[in-house]
Tab-separated table of C-alpha atoms in Angstrom:
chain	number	residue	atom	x	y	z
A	1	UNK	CA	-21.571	-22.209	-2.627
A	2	UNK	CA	-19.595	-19.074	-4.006
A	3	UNK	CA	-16.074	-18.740	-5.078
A	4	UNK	CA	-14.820	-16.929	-2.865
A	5	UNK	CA	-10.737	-15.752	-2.905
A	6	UNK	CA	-8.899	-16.690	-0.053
A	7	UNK	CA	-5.503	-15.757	0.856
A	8	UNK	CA	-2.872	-18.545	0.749
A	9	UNK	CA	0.358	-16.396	0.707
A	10	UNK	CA	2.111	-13.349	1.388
A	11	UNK	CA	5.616	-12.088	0.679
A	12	UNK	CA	7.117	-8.532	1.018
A	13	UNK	CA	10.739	-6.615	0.453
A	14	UNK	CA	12.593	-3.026	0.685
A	15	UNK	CA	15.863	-1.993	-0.941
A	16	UNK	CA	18.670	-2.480	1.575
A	17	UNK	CA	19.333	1.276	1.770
A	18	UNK	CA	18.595	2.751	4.700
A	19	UNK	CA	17.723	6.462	4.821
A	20	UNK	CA	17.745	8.605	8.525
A	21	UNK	CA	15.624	10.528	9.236
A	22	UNK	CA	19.194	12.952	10.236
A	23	UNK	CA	20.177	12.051	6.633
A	24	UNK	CA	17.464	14.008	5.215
A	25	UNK	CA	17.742	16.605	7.948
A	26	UNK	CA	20.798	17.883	6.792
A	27	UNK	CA	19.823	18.699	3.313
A	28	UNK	CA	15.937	19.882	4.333
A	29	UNK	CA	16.999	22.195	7.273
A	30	UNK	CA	14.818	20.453	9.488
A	31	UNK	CA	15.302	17.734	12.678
A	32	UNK	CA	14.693	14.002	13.472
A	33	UNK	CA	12.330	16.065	15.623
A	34	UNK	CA	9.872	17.469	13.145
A	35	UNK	CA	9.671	14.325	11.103
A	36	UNK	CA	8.925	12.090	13.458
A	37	UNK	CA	6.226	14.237	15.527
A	38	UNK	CA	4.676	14.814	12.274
A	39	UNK	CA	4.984	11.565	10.641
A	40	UNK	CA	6.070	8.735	13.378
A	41	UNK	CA	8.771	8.090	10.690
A	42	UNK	CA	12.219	7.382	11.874
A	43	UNK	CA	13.960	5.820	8.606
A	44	UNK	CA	12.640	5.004	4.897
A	45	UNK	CA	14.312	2.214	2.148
A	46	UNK	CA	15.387	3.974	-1.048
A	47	UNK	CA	16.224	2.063	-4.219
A	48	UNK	CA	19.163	2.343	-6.171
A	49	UNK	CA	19.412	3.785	-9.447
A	50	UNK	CA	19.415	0.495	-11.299
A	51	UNK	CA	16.414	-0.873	-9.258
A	52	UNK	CA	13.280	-0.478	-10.935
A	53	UNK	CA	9.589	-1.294	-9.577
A	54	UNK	CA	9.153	-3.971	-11.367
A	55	UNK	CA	12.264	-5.934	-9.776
A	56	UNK	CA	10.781	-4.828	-6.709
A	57	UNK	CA	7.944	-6.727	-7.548
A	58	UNK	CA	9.175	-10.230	-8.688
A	59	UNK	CA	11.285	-10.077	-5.552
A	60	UNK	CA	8.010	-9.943	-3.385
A	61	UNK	CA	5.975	-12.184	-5.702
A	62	UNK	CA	8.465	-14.847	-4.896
A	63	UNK	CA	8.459	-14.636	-1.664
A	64	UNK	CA	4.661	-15.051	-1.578
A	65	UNK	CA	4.528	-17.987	-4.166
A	66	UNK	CA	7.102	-19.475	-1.340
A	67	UNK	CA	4.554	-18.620	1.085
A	68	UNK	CA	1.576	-20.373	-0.601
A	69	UNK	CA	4.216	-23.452	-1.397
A	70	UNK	CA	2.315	-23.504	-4.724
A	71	UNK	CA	3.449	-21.586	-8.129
A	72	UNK	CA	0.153	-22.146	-10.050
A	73	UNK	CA	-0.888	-18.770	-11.081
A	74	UNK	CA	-3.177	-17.733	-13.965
A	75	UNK	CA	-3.695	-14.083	-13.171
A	76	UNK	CA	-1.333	-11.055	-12.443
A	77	UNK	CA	-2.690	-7.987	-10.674
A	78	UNK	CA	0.252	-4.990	-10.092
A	79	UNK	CA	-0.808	-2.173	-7.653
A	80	UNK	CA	1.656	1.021	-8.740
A	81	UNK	CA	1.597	4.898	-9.437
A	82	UNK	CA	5.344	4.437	-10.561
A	83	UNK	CA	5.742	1.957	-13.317
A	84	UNK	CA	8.871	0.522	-15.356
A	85	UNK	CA	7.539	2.634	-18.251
A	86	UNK	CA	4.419	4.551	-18.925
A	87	UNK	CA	4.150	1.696	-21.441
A	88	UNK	CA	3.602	-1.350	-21.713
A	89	UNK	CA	2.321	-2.606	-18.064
A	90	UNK	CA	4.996	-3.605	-15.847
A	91	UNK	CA	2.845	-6.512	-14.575
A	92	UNK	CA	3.282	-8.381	-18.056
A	93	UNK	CA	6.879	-8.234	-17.541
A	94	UNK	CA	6.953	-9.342	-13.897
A	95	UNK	CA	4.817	-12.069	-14.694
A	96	UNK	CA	7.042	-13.576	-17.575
A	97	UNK	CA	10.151	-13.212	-14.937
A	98	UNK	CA	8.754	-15.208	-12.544
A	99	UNK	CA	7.867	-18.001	-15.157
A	100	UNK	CA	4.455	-18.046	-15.159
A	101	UNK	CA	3.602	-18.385	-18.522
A	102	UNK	CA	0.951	-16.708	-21.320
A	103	UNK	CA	-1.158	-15.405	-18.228
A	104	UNK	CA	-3.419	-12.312	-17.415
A	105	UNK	CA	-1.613	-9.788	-16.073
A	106	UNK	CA	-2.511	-6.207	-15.910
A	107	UNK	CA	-1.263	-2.750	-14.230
A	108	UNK	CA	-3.964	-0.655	-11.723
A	109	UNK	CA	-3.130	2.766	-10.916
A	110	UNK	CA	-5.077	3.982	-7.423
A	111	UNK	CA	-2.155	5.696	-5.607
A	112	UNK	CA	-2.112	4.033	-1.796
A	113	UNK	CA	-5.433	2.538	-2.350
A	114	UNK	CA	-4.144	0.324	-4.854
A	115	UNK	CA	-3.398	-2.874	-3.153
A	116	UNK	CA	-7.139	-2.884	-1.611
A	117	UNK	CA	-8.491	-2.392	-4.985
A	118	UNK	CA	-6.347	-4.982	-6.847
A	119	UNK	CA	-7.680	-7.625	-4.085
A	120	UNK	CA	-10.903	-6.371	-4.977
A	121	UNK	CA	-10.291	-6.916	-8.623
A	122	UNK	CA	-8.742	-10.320	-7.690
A	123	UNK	CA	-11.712	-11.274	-5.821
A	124	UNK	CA	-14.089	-10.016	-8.619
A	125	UNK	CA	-12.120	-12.525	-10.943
A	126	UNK	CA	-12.117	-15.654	-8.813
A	127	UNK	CA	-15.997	-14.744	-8.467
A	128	UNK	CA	-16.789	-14.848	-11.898
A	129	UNK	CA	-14.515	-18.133	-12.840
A	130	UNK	CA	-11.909	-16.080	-14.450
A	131	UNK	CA	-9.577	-17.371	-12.285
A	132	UNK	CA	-8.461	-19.879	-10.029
A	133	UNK	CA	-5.763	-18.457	-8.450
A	134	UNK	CA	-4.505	-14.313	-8.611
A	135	UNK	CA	-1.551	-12.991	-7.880
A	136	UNK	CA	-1.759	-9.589	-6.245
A	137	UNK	CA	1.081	-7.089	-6.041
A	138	UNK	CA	1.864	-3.360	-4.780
A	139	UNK	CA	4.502	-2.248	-5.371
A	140	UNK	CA	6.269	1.230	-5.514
A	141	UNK	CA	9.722	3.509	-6.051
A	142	UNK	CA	8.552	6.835	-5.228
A	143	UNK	CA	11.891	8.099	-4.210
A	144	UNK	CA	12.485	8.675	-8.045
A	145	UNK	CA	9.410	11.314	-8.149
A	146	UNK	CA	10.246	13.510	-4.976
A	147	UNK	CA	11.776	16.729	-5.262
A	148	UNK	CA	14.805	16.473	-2.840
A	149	UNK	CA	14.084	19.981	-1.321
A	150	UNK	CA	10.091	19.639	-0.786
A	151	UNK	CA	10.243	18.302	3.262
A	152	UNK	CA	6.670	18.206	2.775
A	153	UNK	CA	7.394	14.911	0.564
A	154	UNK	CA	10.743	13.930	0.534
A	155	UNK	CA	10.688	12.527	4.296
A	156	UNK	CA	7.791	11.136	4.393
A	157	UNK	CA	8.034	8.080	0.754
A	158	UNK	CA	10.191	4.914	1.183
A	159	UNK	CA	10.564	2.036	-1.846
A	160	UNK	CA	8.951	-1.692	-1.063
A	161	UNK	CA	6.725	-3.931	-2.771
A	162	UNK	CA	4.294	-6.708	-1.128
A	163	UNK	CA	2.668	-9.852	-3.060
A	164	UNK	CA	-0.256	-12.064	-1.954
A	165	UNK	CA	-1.613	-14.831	-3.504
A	166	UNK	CA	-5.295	-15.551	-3.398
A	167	UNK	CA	-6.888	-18.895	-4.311
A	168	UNK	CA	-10.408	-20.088	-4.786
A	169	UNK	CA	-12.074	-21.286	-1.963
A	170	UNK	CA	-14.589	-21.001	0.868
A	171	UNK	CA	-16.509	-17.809	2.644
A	172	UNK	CA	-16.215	-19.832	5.832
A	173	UNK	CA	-12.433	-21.092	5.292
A	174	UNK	CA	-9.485	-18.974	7.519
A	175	UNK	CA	-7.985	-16.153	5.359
A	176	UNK	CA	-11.231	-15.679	3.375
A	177	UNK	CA	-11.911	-12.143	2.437
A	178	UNK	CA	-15.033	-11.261	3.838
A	179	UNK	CA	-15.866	-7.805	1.849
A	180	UNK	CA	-14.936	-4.951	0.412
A	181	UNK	CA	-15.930	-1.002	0.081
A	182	UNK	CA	-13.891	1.365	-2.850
A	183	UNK	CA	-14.631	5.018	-3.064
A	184	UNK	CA	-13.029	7.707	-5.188
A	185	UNK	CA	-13.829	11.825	-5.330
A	186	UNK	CA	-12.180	13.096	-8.400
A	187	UNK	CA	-13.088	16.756	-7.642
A	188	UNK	CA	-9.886	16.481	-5.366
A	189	UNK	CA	-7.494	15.350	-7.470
A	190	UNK	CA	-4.969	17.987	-7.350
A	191	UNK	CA	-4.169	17.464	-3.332
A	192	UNK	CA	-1.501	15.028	-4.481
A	193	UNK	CA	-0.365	14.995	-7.900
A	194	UNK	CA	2.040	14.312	-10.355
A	195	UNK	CA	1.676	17.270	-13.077
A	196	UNK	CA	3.645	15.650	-16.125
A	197	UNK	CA	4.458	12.987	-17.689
A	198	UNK	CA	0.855	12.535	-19.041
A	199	UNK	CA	-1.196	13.436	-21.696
A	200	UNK	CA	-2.057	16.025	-20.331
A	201	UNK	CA	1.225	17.923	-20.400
A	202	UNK	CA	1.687	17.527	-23.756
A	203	UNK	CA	-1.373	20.021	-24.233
A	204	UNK	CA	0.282	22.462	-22.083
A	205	UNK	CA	3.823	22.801	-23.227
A	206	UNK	CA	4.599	26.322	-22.114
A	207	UNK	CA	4.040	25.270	-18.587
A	208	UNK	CA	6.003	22.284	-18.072
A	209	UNK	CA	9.853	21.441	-16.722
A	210	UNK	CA	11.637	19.406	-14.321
A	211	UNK	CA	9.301	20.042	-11.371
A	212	UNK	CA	6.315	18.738	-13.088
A	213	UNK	CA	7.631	15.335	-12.728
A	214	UNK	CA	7.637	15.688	-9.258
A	215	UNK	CA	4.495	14.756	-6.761
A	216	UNK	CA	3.079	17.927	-5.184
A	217	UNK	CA	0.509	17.349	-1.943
A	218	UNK	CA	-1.151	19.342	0.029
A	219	UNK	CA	-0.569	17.180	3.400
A	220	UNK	CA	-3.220	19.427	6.039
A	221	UNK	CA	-5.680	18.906	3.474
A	222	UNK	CA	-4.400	14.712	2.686
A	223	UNK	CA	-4.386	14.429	6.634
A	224	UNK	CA	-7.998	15.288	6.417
A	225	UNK	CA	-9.716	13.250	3.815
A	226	UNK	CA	-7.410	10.439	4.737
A	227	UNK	CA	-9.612	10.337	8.539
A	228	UNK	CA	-12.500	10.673	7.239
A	229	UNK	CA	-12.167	8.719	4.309
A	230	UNK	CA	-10.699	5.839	5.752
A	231	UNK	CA	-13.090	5.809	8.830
A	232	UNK	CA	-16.191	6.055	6.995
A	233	UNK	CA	-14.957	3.169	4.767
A	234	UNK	CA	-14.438	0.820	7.276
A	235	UNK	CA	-17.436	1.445	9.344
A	236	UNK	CA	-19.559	1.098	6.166
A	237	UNK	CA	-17.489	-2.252	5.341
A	238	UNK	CA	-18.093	-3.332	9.258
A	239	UNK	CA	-21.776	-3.361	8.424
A	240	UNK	CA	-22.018	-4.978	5.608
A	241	UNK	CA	-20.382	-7.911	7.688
A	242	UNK	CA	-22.091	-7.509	10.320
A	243	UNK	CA	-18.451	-7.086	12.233
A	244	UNK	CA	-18.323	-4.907	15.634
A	245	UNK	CA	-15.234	-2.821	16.403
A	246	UNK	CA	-14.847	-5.476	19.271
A	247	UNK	CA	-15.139	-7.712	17.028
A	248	UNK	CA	-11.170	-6.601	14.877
A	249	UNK	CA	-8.276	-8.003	16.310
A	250	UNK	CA	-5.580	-5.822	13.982
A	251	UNK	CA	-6.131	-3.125	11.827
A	252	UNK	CA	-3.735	-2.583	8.894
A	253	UNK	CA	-4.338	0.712	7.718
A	254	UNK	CA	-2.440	2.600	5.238
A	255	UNK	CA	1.063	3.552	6.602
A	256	UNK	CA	1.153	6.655	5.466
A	257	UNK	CA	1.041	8.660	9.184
A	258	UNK	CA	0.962	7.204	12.275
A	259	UNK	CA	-1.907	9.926	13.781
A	260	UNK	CA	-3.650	9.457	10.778
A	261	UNK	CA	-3.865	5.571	11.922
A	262	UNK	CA	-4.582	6.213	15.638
A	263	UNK	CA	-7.627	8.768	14.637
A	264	UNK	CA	-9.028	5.907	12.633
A	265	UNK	CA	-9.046	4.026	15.085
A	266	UNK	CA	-10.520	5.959	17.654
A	267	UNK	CA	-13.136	6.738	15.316
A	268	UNK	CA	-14.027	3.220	14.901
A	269	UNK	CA	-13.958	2.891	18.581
A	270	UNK	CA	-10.477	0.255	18.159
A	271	UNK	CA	-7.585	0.537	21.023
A	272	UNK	CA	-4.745	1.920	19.303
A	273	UNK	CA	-3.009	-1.111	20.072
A	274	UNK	CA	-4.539	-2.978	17.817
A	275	UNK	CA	-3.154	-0.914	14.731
A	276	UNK	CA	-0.148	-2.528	12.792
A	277	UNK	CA	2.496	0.022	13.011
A	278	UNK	CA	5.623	-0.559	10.088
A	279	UNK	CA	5.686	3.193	8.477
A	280	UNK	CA	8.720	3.868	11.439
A	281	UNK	CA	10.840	1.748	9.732
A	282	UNK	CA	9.750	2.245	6.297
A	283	UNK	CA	7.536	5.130	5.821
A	284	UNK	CA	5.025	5.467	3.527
A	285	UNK	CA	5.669	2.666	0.429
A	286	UNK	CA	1.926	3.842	-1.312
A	287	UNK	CA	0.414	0.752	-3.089
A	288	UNK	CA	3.256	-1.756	-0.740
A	289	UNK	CA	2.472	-0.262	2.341
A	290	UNK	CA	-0.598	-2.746	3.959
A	291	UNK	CA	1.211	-5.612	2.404
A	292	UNK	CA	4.079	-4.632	3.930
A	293	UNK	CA	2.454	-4.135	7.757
A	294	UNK	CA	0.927	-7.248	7.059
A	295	UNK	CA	4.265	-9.268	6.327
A	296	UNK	CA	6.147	-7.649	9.275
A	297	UNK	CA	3.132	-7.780	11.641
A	298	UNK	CA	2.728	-11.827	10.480
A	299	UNK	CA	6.532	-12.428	10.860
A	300	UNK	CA	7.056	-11.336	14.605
A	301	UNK	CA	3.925	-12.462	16.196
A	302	UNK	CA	1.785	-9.535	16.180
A	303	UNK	CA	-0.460	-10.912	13.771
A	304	UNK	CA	-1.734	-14.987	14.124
A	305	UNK	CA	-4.262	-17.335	12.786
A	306	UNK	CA	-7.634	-16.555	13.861
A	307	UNK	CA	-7.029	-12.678	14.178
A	308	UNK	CA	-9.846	-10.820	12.200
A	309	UNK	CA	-8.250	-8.127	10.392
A	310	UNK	CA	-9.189	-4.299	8.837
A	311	UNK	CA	-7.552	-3.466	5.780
A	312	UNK	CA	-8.281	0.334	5.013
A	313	UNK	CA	-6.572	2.227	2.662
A	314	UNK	CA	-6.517	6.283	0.980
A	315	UNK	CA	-4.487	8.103	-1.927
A	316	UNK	CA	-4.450	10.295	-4.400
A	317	UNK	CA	-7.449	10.666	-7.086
A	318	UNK	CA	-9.146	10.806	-4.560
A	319	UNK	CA	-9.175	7.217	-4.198
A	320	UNK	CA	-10.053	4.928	-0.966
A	321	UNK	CA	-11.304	1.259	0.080
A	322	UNK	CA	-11.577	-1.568	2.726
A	323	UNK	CA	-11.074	-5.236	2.924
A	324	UNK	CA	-11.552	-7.865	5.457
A	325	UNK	CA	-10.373	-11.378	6.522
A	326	UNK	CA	-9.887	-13.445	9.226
A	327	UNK	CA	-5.771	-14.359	9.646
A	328	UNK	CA	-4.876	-17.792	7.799
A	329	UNK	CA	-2.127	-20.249	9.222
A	330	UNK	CA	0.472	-19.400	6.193
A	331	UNK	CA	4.407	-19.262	6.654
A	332	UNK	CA	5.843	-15.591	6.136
A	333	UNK	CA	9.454	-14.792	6.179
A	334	UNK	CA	10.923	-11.113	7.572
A	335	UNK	CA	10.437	-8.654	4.703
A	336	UNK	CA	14.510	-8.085	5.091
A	337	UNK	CA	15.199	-11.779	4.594
């Protein structure tokens, strides 16, 4: 029978500060009005100046190793656009602060897609005997890259990370993952962009400054690809699993707008009320963002063993992808506990 990874925890966590949408109002010249008819967001979590990704991280990798009631891990897989540094990997230095030894551990950079494809690299390792058991983290602090006067961006990003830990197991055991489907378009990869702090600037030093450390996106455009994107995904990912829209309980979608998530779902034919809502509270956390619905959807009921569940994710790059599992019996605390 194949290895196939199974998840056996899940752990999540935002900076205590709390920023209103009224907050931002005053300094944007806009209303708790706009935002939240736009975006469904009514408050984000930004980190303090001392907090870094990376802490982020090991706070949410705990919580999932606590979660799992295990702390055997040989494999480290961090989800982020917004590193410690733009070197080394942050996920070496997560990895030795949560004790787990001389292990593999290893930074992916997909924008929002990236938790999706670090489960799919997870998956790919437990597969191929690389590993037993993969710990899988997204985790972002975009509120250090957003230009405080662009409303396009600066009310939409909140700070989190969210861990889960997959084991080796069964394809018929609860909390299996039953598939995948990744997708990139590279042609696009200026609809939401950081300019600098690349290589890439360095061959263009007339042209750079302050702003170019900023992310730019072109949201009408975003709002777009992200439907279609994300729709075709999923219904591609259905068949391969031979899963019905009937047939998905909860679907945790990227929580990056909240009619981006209901089109999705009526696309795929799913009542809106199946679609994990946390972006209100949070807004749009990139790679943290589906572990994060996940964690808060898990904690308060809205998400129990035996639900099947559609993971389906888009960011920059282009870069999208789907996952699939049916909901495990594992303990998950609050994500502000």
């Amino acid at each position: 029978m194949s290895r196939t990874p199974v998840l056996a925890g899940l752990g999540a966590t935002v900076p205590p500060r709390v920023v209103t949408n009224e907050e931002l109002s005053q300094r944007l010249g806009t209303d708790d009005h706009w935002i939240r008819t736009r975006t469904g967001i009514t408050q984000r979590h930004w980190a303090d100046p001392k907090t870094a990704t990376g802490d982020l991280a090991v706070t949410a990798a705990q919580r999932a190793l606590r979660s799992a009631g295990d702390n055997r891990v040989d494999m480290l897989i961090l989800a982020t656009s917004t590193p410690d540094h733009p070197m080394p990997a942050t996920a070496p230095d997560v990895a030795a602060r949560l004790g787990l030894g001389p292990i593999a551990a290893f930074d992916i950079s997909v924008a929002c897609a990236g938790f999706v494809y670090a489960l799919a690299s997870a998956a790919g390792a437990i597969a191929a005997g690389i590993a037993e058991r993969v710990l899988v983290i997204g985790a972002d602090i975009w509120s250090t890259r957003l230009n405080p006067q662009d409303r396009n961006t600066a009310v939409i990003f909140g700070d989190g990370a969210g861990a889960a830990l997959l084991r080796a197991g069964r394809p018929d055991e609860p909390g299996a993952l039953a598939g995948f489907d990744l997708g990139g378009d590279g042609t696009h990869k200026d609809l939401a962009l950081v300019p600098g702090a690349g290589s890439r600037q360095r061959s263009e030093p007339d042209t750079t400054g302050e702003a170019d450390d900023y992310l730019t996106m072109r949201g009408k455009e975003i709002f777009t690809h992200a439907v279609h994107r994300m729709a075709e995904s999923s219904a591609q990912l259905l068949k391969k699993i031979d899963w019905s829209a009937s047939d998905i309980d909860r679907v945790a979608g990227h929580q990056a707008n909240v009619r981006i998530l209901h089109t999705v779902a009526d696309l795929l034919e799913v009542d809106r009320s199946r679609v994990l809502i946390h972006l209100d509270r949070v807004g749009n956390t990139s790679a943290a963002s589906i572990p994060l619905a996940l964690t808060d959807a898990a904690a308060d009921g809205r998400l129990a063993p035996g639900h099947r569940v559609l993971m389906t994710s888009f960011g920059g790059g282009l870069s999208w992808g789907s996952a699939a599992l049916t909901w495990p019996p594992i303990p998950v605390s609050d994500v502000l506990a």
